[in-house]
Amino acid sequence: MITKLKGKYVIGFDGHDHVILEHAEVVYENDTIIYVGKEYRGEVNDVIDMGNAVISPGFIDLNALGDIDHDILHIEASNSRQKNLLWSEEYVKKGHHEVMTAEEEAFKSQYAYSQLILHGITTAMPITSVFYKKWAETYDELAAAANHAGNLGLRIYLGPSYQSGIRVVQPDGNIKLYWDEEAGKEGLHRAVKFVEEFDGAFNGLVRGMLAPERIECQTKDSLKQTKYYSDKLGVPIKLHAAQGSFEYHTILENHGVTPIRFLYDLGFLGPKTGIPHAHFIAGYSEAQAGTGDDVALLRETNTTVIHCPLIIGRHSSAMESFAKYKRAGINLALGTDTFPPDMFQNIRTGSMLSRYVEKDVEDSTYADFFRAATIGGAQFLGREDLGRLAIGAKADIIAIDLDGYHMGVIDDPIRTMIISGSGRDVKLSIINGRLVMKDQKVPGLDLEEVKQKGQQYFNKMRKGYLERDYQHLEESELLSSSFKVVESI
């Protein structure tokens, strides 16, 4: 099956970087691109003319939301209220449990992955919350996630999360780490089993990864074992580190070095290791102590930084700066990490924050971030067949509509779609040569039904916070509305 895809602009690849072709076409046979240019002369079985659109490589989201976002409950909680949204020590000691049923946990990934597809994500490495878990992800819910991804046609890197500790709030309001090292060991074994059984499933769409939870919740042994199995199985690792004050200063207090230096000394960093968010480093504006050149350690080990500008910006932080990391030669990829999984918002926000820090546009352009969302992610995954429209690459292609009145005038297509567009302007998505979305509809999926089930899931998840709050506040106080809710005025 040979298909020709046409559009006003095509973001091609010249072997070194993205290039723009006007009034061009991409031709793919089955799952592989065979032509990028203006005048394909061979026979084709089908022609899809997208008209006034940008034909682009699909986005690679290396910290993609894999569940139904809890952050809407956290995003406007005050600093003093944030701890009420964590687990209380009392909750753990009296016997924490699964808030959701197995069926509900199986559903959440279908909701999340359909959202990714609708927003132009063609390759995802998910993250899910453990706030409402008994401890971490289960094998069964990841098996369900693999099947949802395969059925929807999403290219995905999966593995159940695991942790040896979790932050809890004591009765006096202080936060500490509660440890269950045996649970961490069981989680790692569960993750290895999952990779062994699912890596390569669905004709290679589903690949394995190792996903230890945040660095402060891991033991040295767990981290060493994770690196061992990454090398043995040939799969990537994703570990949240250098992302916040509690984590940074806890690692510094316990080990005498910054989180990045701690990982470096363990031999954990390397080409197969991706670190979201990696911005809270020695010399960072909020770091109260710590020395060394963490950026140099990341570069030396060829570790990828997975930048998630929207979520950290929403929580009053920023990388200092994307441009600095880029100039240092670090491989940068992007992750959405929140709802909506909108790469356009992330590129806009990331570029703005980097320009603010640098007081300059150089190395903070939309093009720089677009590369991170495509080529940078592919480099981390070791996939020269992803993140670009080139002969021999996988047919992972999206089309962004430029016809909407809200797009305004068209100048450079990248600048135009990033300034004015959003994920809702993605009107076509093809993954591995399969059409998985057209006109914001996913074949075979009733989005209205999924939306209703998603709301039911969220409502139940929201109630779970009341049980875990160390002060047992009333719902109206713990999860307050933007304005007072009244019956009449």
Coordinates of C-alpha atoms in Angstrom, one line a residue:
M1 CA 0.0 0.0 0.0
I2 CA 1.6 3.3 -1.2
T3 CA 0.1 6.5 0.1
K4 CA 0.9 10.1 -0.9
L5 CA 0.3 12.9 1.6
K6 CA 0.2 16.4 0.3
G7 CA 0.2 19.8 2.0
K8 CA 1.2 23.5 1.7
Y9 CA 4.3 22.9 3.9
V10 CA 6.3 19.8 4.6
I11 CA 8.9 19.7 7.4
G12 CA 11.5 17.5 5.7
F13 CA 14.9 16.4 6.9
D14 CA 18.1 16.9 5.0
G15 CA 20.2 14.4 7.0
H16 CA 21.3 17.0 9.5
D17 CA 18.2 19.1 10.4
H18 CA 14.6 19.9 9.6
V19 CA 14.0 21.8 6.4
I20 CA 10.8 23.4 5.0
L21 CA 9.4 22.5 1.6
E22 CA 6.5 24.4 0.1
H23 CA 3.7 22.7 -1.8
A24 CA 5.3 19.3 -1.2
E25 CA 4.4 15.7 -0.4
V26 CA 5.4 12.7 1.7
V27 CA 5.0 9.2 0.2
Y28 CA 5.0 6.1 2.4
E29 CA 4.7 2.4 1.7
N30 CA 3.1 0.5 4.5
D31 CA 5.0 1.7 7.6
T32 CA 8.0 3.4 5.9
I33 CA 8.5 6.7 4.1
I34 CA 9.9 6.3 0.6
Y35 CA 9.8 9.9 -0.7
V36 CA 9.8 13.5 0.6
G37 CA 9.7 16.2 -2.1
K38 CA 7.5 17.9 -4.7
E39 CA 7.1 15.5 -7.7
Y40 CA 6.8 11.8 -6.9
R41 CA 6.4 10.1 -10.2
G42 CA 5.6 6.6 -9.1
E43 CA 2.2 5.0 -8.8
V44 CA 0.3 5.3 -5.5
N45 CA -2.8 3.6 -4.1
D46 CA -4.1 6.6 -2.3
V47 CA -3.7 10.4 -2.1
I48 CA -4.5 12.4 1.0
D49 CA -4.5 16.2 0.2
M50 CA -4.4 18.2 3.5
G51 CA -4.4 21.5 1.7
N52 CA -3.4 24.5 3.8
A53 CA -1.5 22.5 6.4
V54 CA 1.9 21.7 7.8
I55 CA 2.9 18.1 7.3
S56 CA 5.3 17.3 10.2
P57 CA 6.9 14.5 11.9
G58 CA 4.8 13.4 14.9
F59 CA 5.8 14.6 18.3
I60 CA 7.9 12.4 20.7
D61 CA 6.7 12.9 24.2
L62 CA 9.1 11.4 26.7
N63 CA 7.1 12.3 29.8
A64 CA 3.6 11.8 28.6
L65 CA 0.6 11.7 30.9
G66 CA -0.5 8.1 31.1
D67 CA -3.5 8.6 33.4
I68 CA -6.2 11.2 34.2
D69 CA -4.4 14.3 35.5
H70 CA -4.4 15.0 39.2
D71 CA -2.4 18.2 38.8
I72 CA -5.6 20.3 38.3
L73 CA -6.1 19.8 42.0
H74 CA -2.5 20.8 42.9
I75 CA -1.9 23.7 40.5
E76 CA -3.4 26.5 42.5
A77 CA -2.9 25.1 46.0
S78 CA -0.9 27.5 48.1
N79 CA 2.5 26.5 49.4
S80 CA 1.1 25.8 52.8
R81 CA -1.7 23.7 51.4
Q82 CA 0.5 21.5 49.0
K83 CA 1.4 19.2 51.9
N84 CA -2.2 18.4 52.5
L85 CA -2.3 16.8 49.1
L86 CA 0.4 14.3 50.0
W87 CA 0.0 11.1 51.9
S88 CA -0.2 11.5 55.7
E89 CA 1.9 9.2 57.9
E90 CA -1.3 8.2 59.6
Y91 CA -2.7 7.0 56.2
V92 CA 0.3 4.8 55.5
K93 CA 0.4 3.3 59.0
K94 CA -3.3 2.4 59.1
G95 CA -3.0 0.5 55.8
H96 CA -3.0 2.4 52.6
H97 CA -4.9 0.8 49.7
E98 CA -5.8 1.1 46.1
V99 CA -8.3 3.9 45.6
M100 CA -9.4 2.6 42.1
T101 CA -10.6 -0.8 41.0
A102 CA -8.6 -2.9 38.6
E103 CA -11.1 -2.1 35.9
E104 CA -10.8 1.6 36.5
E105 CA -7.0 1.4 36.5
A106 CA -7.1 -0.5 33.2
F107 CA -9.4 2.2 31.7
K108 CA -7.3 5.3 32.6
S109 CA -4.6 4.6 30.0
Q110 CA -7.1 4.3 27.2
Y111 CA -8.3 7.8 28.1
A112 CA -4.8 9.2 28.3
Y113 CA -3.5 7.6 25.1
S114 CA -6.4 8.8 23.1
Q115 CA -5.7 12.3 24.3
L116 CA -2.0 11.9 23.2
I117 CA -3.1 10.9 19.7
L118 CA -5.5 13.7 19.4
H119 CA -2.7 16.2 20.2
G120 CA -0.2 14.9 17.7
I121 CA 1.9 12.7 19.9
T122 CA 3.0 9.7 17.9
T123 CA 5.7 8.3 20.3
A124 CA 5.1 8.4 24.0
M125 CA 6.9 7.4 27.2
P126 CA 4.2 7.7 29.8
I127 CA 4.2 8.8 33.4
T128 CA 1.4 8.1 35.9
S129 CA 0.7 9.4 39.4
V130 CA 1.2 7.3 42.5
F131 CA -0.8 9.7 44.7
Y132 CA -3.9 7.4 44.6
K133 CA -2.0 4.1 44.4
K134 CA -1.4 1.5 47.1
W135 CA 2.2 2.0 46.3
A136 CA 3.2 2.0 42.6
E137 CA 1.9 0.7 39.2
T138 CA 0.8 -2.9 38.9
Y139 CA 1.7 -5.4 36.3
D140 CA -1.9 -5.8 35.2
E141 CA -2.6 -2.1 34.7
L142 CA 0.6 -1.8 32.5
A143 CA -0.5 -4.9 30.6
A144 CA -3.8 -3.1 29.9
A145 CA -1.9 0.0 28.9
A146 CA 0.1 -2.0 26.4
N147 CA -3.0 -3.4 24.9
H148 CA -4.7 0.0 24.7
A149 CA -1.6 1.5 23.0
G150 CA -1.4 -1.4 20.5
N151 CA -5.1 -1.2 19.7
L152 CA -5.1 2.6 19.3
G153 CA -1.9 2.4 17.2
L154 CA 0.3 4.6 19.5
R155 CA 4.0 4.0 19.5
I156 CA 5.0 3.7 23.2
Y157 CA 7.7 2.8 25.7
L158 CA 6.3 1.2 28.8
G159 CA 7.2 -0.2 32.1
P160 CA 5.5 -0.3 35.6
S161 CA 6.9 2.2 38.0
Y162 CA 8.5 1.2 41.3
Q163 CA 9.7 2.9 44.5
S164 CA 11.3 2.0 47.8
G165 CA 10.0 5.1 49.6
I166 CA 7.4 7.8 49.4
R167 CA 7.0 11.3 50.9
V168 CA 4.6 11.4 53.8
V169 CA 3.4 14.3 56.1
Q170 CA 3.8 13.8 59.8
P171 CA 1.2 15.1 62.3
D172 CA 3.2 18.3 62.9
G173 CA 3.2 19.1 59.2
N174 CA 6.8 18.1 58.5
I175 CA 7.5 16.0 55.4
K176 CA 9.7 12.9 55.6
L177 CA 10.3 9.8 53.5
Y178 CA 8.5 6.5 54.5
W179 CA 10.4 3.4 53.4
D180 CA 9.4 0.0 52.2
E181 CA 12.5 -1.4 50.5
E182 CA 10.9 -4.8 49.9
A183 CA 8.1 -3.2 47.9
G184 CA 10.8 -1.5 45.8
K185 CA 12.5 -4.8 45.1
E186 CA 9.3 -6.4 44.1
G187 CA 8.5 -3.5 41.9
L188 CA 11.8 -3.8 40.0
H189 CA 11.2 -7.5 39.5
R190 CA 7.7 -6.7 38.2
A191 CA 9.2 -4.2 35.8
V192 CA 11.8 -6.6 34.5
K193 CA 9.1 -9.2 33.9
F194 CA 7.0 -6.8 32.0
V195 CA 9.8 -5.8 29.7
E196 CA 10.7 -9.4 29.0
E197 CA 7.1 -10.2 28.1
F198 CA 6.0 -7.0 26.2
D199 CA 9.1 -5.5 24.6
G200 CA 8.4 -5.7 20.8
A201 CA 4.7 -6.4 21.1
F202 CA 2.2 -5.2 18.5
N203 CA 4.8 -5.4 15.7
G204 CA 7.2 -3.3 17.6
L205 CA 4.9 -0.5 18.6
V206 CA 5.2 -1.4 22.3
R207 CA 8.8 -1.3 23.7
G208 CA 10.0 -1.7 27.2
M209 CA 11.5 0.8 29.6
L210 CA 12.4 1.0 33.3
A211 CA 10.6 3.7 35.3
P212 CA 11.8 4.1 38.9
E213 CA 9.9 6.8 40.7
R214 CA 11.6 10.0 41.7
I215 CA 15.2 9.8 42.9
E216 CA 14.6 10.5 46.6
C217 CA 12.3 7.5 46.7
Q218 CA 15.0 5.0 45.5
T219 CA 17.8 3.2 47.4
K220 CA 21.3 3.0 46.0
D221 CA 20.8 -0.7 45.4
S222 CA 17.6 -0.1 43.5
L223 CA 19.3 2.5 41.2
K224 CA 22.2 0.2 40.6
Q225 CA 19.9 -2.7 39.8
T226 CA 17.9 -0.5 37.5
K227 CA 21.1 0.4 35.5
Y228 CA 22.1 -3.3 35.4
Y229 CA 18.8 -4.4 33.9
S230 CA 18.8 -1.4 31.5
D231 CA 22.1 -2.6 30.1
K232 CA 21.1 -6.3 30.2
L233 CA 17.7 -5.8 28.5
G234 CA 18.8 -2.9 26.2
V235 CA 16.0 -0.6 27.3
P236 CA 16.0 3.1 28.4
I237 CA 15.5 4.4 31.9
K238 CA 13.5 7.4 32.9
L239 CA 14.1 8.8 36.4
H240 CA 12.7 12.1 37.8
A241 CA 15.6 13.9 39.4
A242 CA 16.8 17.5 40.1
Q243 CA 13.2 18.7 40.0
G244 CA 12.4 20.3 43.4
S245 CA 13.7 21.7 46.6
F246 CA 12.7 18.8 48.9
E247 CA 14.4 16.2 46.7
Y248 CA 17.5 18.3 46.0
H249 CA 18.2 19.2 49.6
T250 CA 17.3 15.7 50.9
I251 CA 19.8 14.1 48.6
L252 CA 22.4 16.8 49.5
E253 CA 21.8 16.2 53.3
N254 CA 21.9 12.4 53.0
H255 CA 24.8 12.0 50.5
G256 CA 26.7 15.3 50.6
V257 CA 26.3 15.8 46.8
T258 CA 23.7 17.1 44.4
P259 CA 21.2 14.6 42.9
I260 CA 23.0 14.7 39.5
R261 CA 26.3 14.1 41.1
F262 CA 24.8 11.3 43.2
L263 CA 23.6 9.6 40.0
Y264 CA 27.0 10.2 38.3
D265 CA 28.9 8.6 41.2
L266 CA 26.6 5.6 41.0
G267 CA 27.3 5.1 37.3
F268 CA 23.6 5.6 36.7
L269 CA 23.8 8.4 34.1
G270 CA 24.4 7.5 30.4
P271 CA 23.0 7.4 26.9
K272 CA 20.1 5.2 27.9
T273 CA 19.2 7.4 30.9
G274 CA 16.6 10.2 30.6
I275 CA 16.1 12.7 33.4
P276 CA 12.9 14.7 33.7
H277 CA 13.3 17.6 34.8
A278 CA 17.0 18.1 35.7
H279 CA 16.7 21.9 36.2
F280 CA 17.2 22.0 40.1
I281 CA 21.0 21.7 40.0
A282 CA 24.0 23.2 41.7
G283 CA 23.9 27.0 41.2
Y284 CA 20.1 27.0 40.6
S285 CA 18.5 30.1 42.0
E286 CA 16.5 28.2 44.6
A287 CA 19.4 25.9 45.7
Q288 CA 20.5 26.7 49.2
A289 CA 23.7 24.7 48.9
G290 CA 25.6 22.3 46.7
T291 CA 28.6 22.8 44.4
G292 CA 29.9 21.4 41.2
D293 CA 29.0 21.5 37.5
D294 CA 25.9 19.2 37.1
V295 CA 25.5 20.3 33.4
A296 CA 29.0 19.1 32.6
L297 CA 28.2 15.7 34.2
L298 CA 25.1 15.4 32.1
R299 CA 27.0 16.3 29.0
E300 CA 30.0 14.0 29.8
T301 CA 27.7 11.0 30.2
N302 CA 25.5 11.8 27.2
T303 CA 22.5 11.8 29.5
T304 CA 19.3 13.2 28.0
V305 CA 17.4 15.9 29.8
I306 CA 13.6 15.6 29.3
H307 CA 12.4 19.2 29.7
C308 CA 8.8 19.7 30.7
P309 CA 8.4 23.5 30.7
L310 CA 4.6 23.8 31.1
I311 CA 4.3 21.8 34.3
I312 CA 7.3 23.3 36.0
G313 CA 6.2 26.8 34.9
R314 CA 2.7 26.2 36.3
H315 CA 4.5 25.4 39.6
S316 CA 6.6 28.6 39.7
S317 CA 9.9 27.1 38.4
A318 CA 11.9 27.2 35.2
M319 CA 15.0 25.7 33.7
E320 CA 17.9 28.2 33.9
S321 CA 18.0 27.8 31.0
F322 CA 17.1 25.6 28.0
A323 CA 19.6 27.7 25.9
K324 CA 22.4 27.1 28.5
Y325 CA 21.9 23.3 28.3
K326 CA 21.7 23.4 24.6
R327 CA 24.9 25.4 24.3
A328 CA 26.6 22.8 26.7
G329 CA 25.8 20.1 24.1
I330 CA 23.2 18.2 26.2
N331 CA 20.7 16.2 24.3
L332 CA 17.3 17.8 25.1
A333 CA 13.9 16.2 24.6
L334 CA 10.5 17.4 25.6
G335 CA 7.7 15.9 27.8
T336 CA 4.2 17.3 28.3
D337 CA 3.8 15.8 31.8
T338 CA 0.3 17.3 32.4
F339 CA -3.0 18.0 30.8
P340 CA -3.5 18.9 28.1
P341 CA -0.7 16.9 26.4
D342 CA -0.1 19.9 24.1
M343 CA 3.4 20.2 22.6
F344 CA 2.5 23.6 21.2
Q345 CA 1.8 25.0 24.7
N346 CA 5.1 23.4 25.9
I347 CA 7.2 24.9 23.1
R348 CA 5.6 28.3 23.6
T349 CA 6.1 28.2 27.4
G350 CA 9.6 26.7 27.2
S351 CA 10.8 29.3 24.7
M352 CA 9.3 32.1 26.7
L353 CA 10.9 31.0 30.0
S354 CA 14.3 30.4 28.4
R355 CA 14.2 33.9 26.7
Y356 CA 13.3 35.4 30.0
V357 CA 16.3 33.9 31.7
E358 CA 18.7 34.6 28.8
K359 CA 17.3 38.0 27.8
D360 CA 18.0 36.8 24.2
V361 CA 16.2 34.6 21.6
E362 CA 19.3 32.7 20.5
D363 CA 19.1 29.0 21.3
S364 CA 15.6 29.5 22.7
T365 CA 13.7 29.7 19.4
Y366 CA 10.6 27.7 18.5
A367 CA 12.8 25.7 16.1
D368 CA 15.1 24.8 18.9
F369 CA 12.2 23.4 20.9
F370 CA 10.7 21.7 17.9
R371 CA 13.9 19.8 17.4
A372 CA 13.8 18.7 21.0
A373 CA 10.2 17.4 20.5
T374 CA 11.3 15.4 17.5
I375 CA 15.0 14.7 16.8
G376 CA 16.0 15.0 20.5
G377 CA 13.5 12.4 21.6
A378 CA 14.5 10.1 18.8
Q379 CA 18.2 10.4 19.7
F380 CA 17.5 9.3 23.3
L381 CA 15.5 6.3 22.0
G382 CA 18.3 5.4 19.6
R383 CA 15.8 5.7 16.8
E384 CA 17.1 7.3 13.6
D385 CA 13.8 6.2 12.0
L386 CA 11.7 8.5 14.2
G387 CA 11.4 12.3 14.7
R388 CA 11.9 13.2 11.0
L389 CA 10.3 12.9 7.6
A390 CA 13.0 11.2 5.5
I391 CA 13.4 8.2 3.3
G392 CA 13.6 5.1 5.5
A393 CA 12.0 6.7 8.5
K394 CA 8.8 5.3 10.0
A395 CA 5.6 6.8 8.7
D396 CA 4.8 8.7 11.9
I397 CA 3.3 11.9 10.5
I398 CA 0.9 14.6 11.6
A399 CA -0.8 17.4 9.8
I400 CA -1.5 20.7 11.5
D401 CA -4.3 22.8 10.0
L402 CA -3.5 26.4 9.1
D403 CA -7.0 27.3 7.8
G404 CA -8.5 28.3 11.2
Y405 CA -9.2 32.1 11.5
H406 CA -7.4 32.0 14.9
M407 CA -4.1 31.1 13.1
G408 CA -4.0 34.7 11.8
V409 CA -1.6 35.5 8.9
I410 CA 0.9 32.9 7.9
D411 CA 4.6 33.8 8.0
D412 CA 7.0 31.0 8.8
P413 CA 4.9 27.8 9.3
I414 CA 6.7 26.8 12.5
R415 CA 6.4 30.2 14.1
T416 CA 2.8 30.6 12.9
M417 CA 1.6 27.2 14.3
I418 CA 3.5 27.6 17.6
I419 CA 2.3 31.1 18.2
S420 CA -1.3 30.6 17.3
G421 CA -2.0 26.9 17.3
S422 CA -2.7 24.2 19.7
G423 CA -3.0 20.4 19.8
R424 CA -6.6 20.8 18.7
D425 CA -5.3 22.0 15.3
V426 CA -3.7 18.6 14.6
K427 CA -6.2 17.2 12.1
L428 CA -4.4 14.0 10.9
S429 CA -2.2 11.5 12.7
I430 CA -0.5 8.5 11.0
I431 CA 1.6 6.2 13.1
N432 CA 3.6 3.4 11.6
G433 CA 1.7 3.9 8.4
R434 CA -1.7 3.5 10.1
L435 CA -4.2 6.4 10.2
V436 CA -5.0 6.7 13.9
M437 CA -6.8 10.1 13.9
K438 CA -8.5 12.3 11.4
D439 CA -10.4 15.5 12.1
Q440 CA -10.1 15.0 15.8
K441 CA -11.8 11.6 15.7
V442 CA -10.1 8.3 16.6
P443 CA -11.4 5.4 14.6
G444 CA -13.3 2.8 16.7
L445 CA -13.4 4.9 19.8
D446 CA -16.5 6.7 21.2
L447 CA -14.8 9.8 22.6
E448 CA -18.0 11.0 24.3
E449 CA -18.3 7.7 26.2
V450 CA -14.6 7.8 27.1
K451 CA -15.0 11.4 28.3
Q452 CA -17.9 10.5 30.6
K453 CA -16.0 7.5 32.1
G454 CA -12.9 9.8 32.6
Q455 CA -15.0 12.3 34.6
Q456 CA -16.3 9.5 36.8
Y457 CA -12.7 8.3 37.4
F458 CA -11.6 11.8 38.2
N459 CA -14.4 12.4 40.7
K460 CA -13.5 9.2 42.6
M461 CA -9.8 10.1 42.5
R462 CA -10.6 13.5 43.9
K463 CA -12.4 12.0 46.9
G464 CA -9.3 10.0 47.7
Y465 CA -7.5 13.1 48.8
L466 CA -9.8 13.6 51.8
E467 CA -8.7 10.3 53.3
R468 CA -5.0 11.0 52.9
D469 CA -4.9 14.6 54.2
Y470 CA -2.9 14.8 57.4
Q471 CA -5.3 17.5 58.8
H472 CA -8.6 15.9 57.5
L473 CA -9.8 19.2 56.2
E474 CA -13.3 19.5 54.7
E475 CA -13.6 19.1 51.0
S476 CA -14.5 22.7 50.4
E477 CA -11.3 23.8 52.2
L478 CA -8.9 21.2 50.9
L479 CA -10.1 21.4 47.3
S480 CA -11.5 24.9 47.1
S481 CA -13.2 26.3 44.0
S482 CA -11.9 29.5 42.2
F483 CA -15.0 31.4 43.4
K484 CA -17.5 30.7 46.1
V485 CA -20.2 28.3 44.9
V486 CA -23.7 29.7 45.7
E487 CA -27.3 28.7 45.0
S488 CA -28.4 32.2 44.0
I489 CA -27.4 35.9 44.2

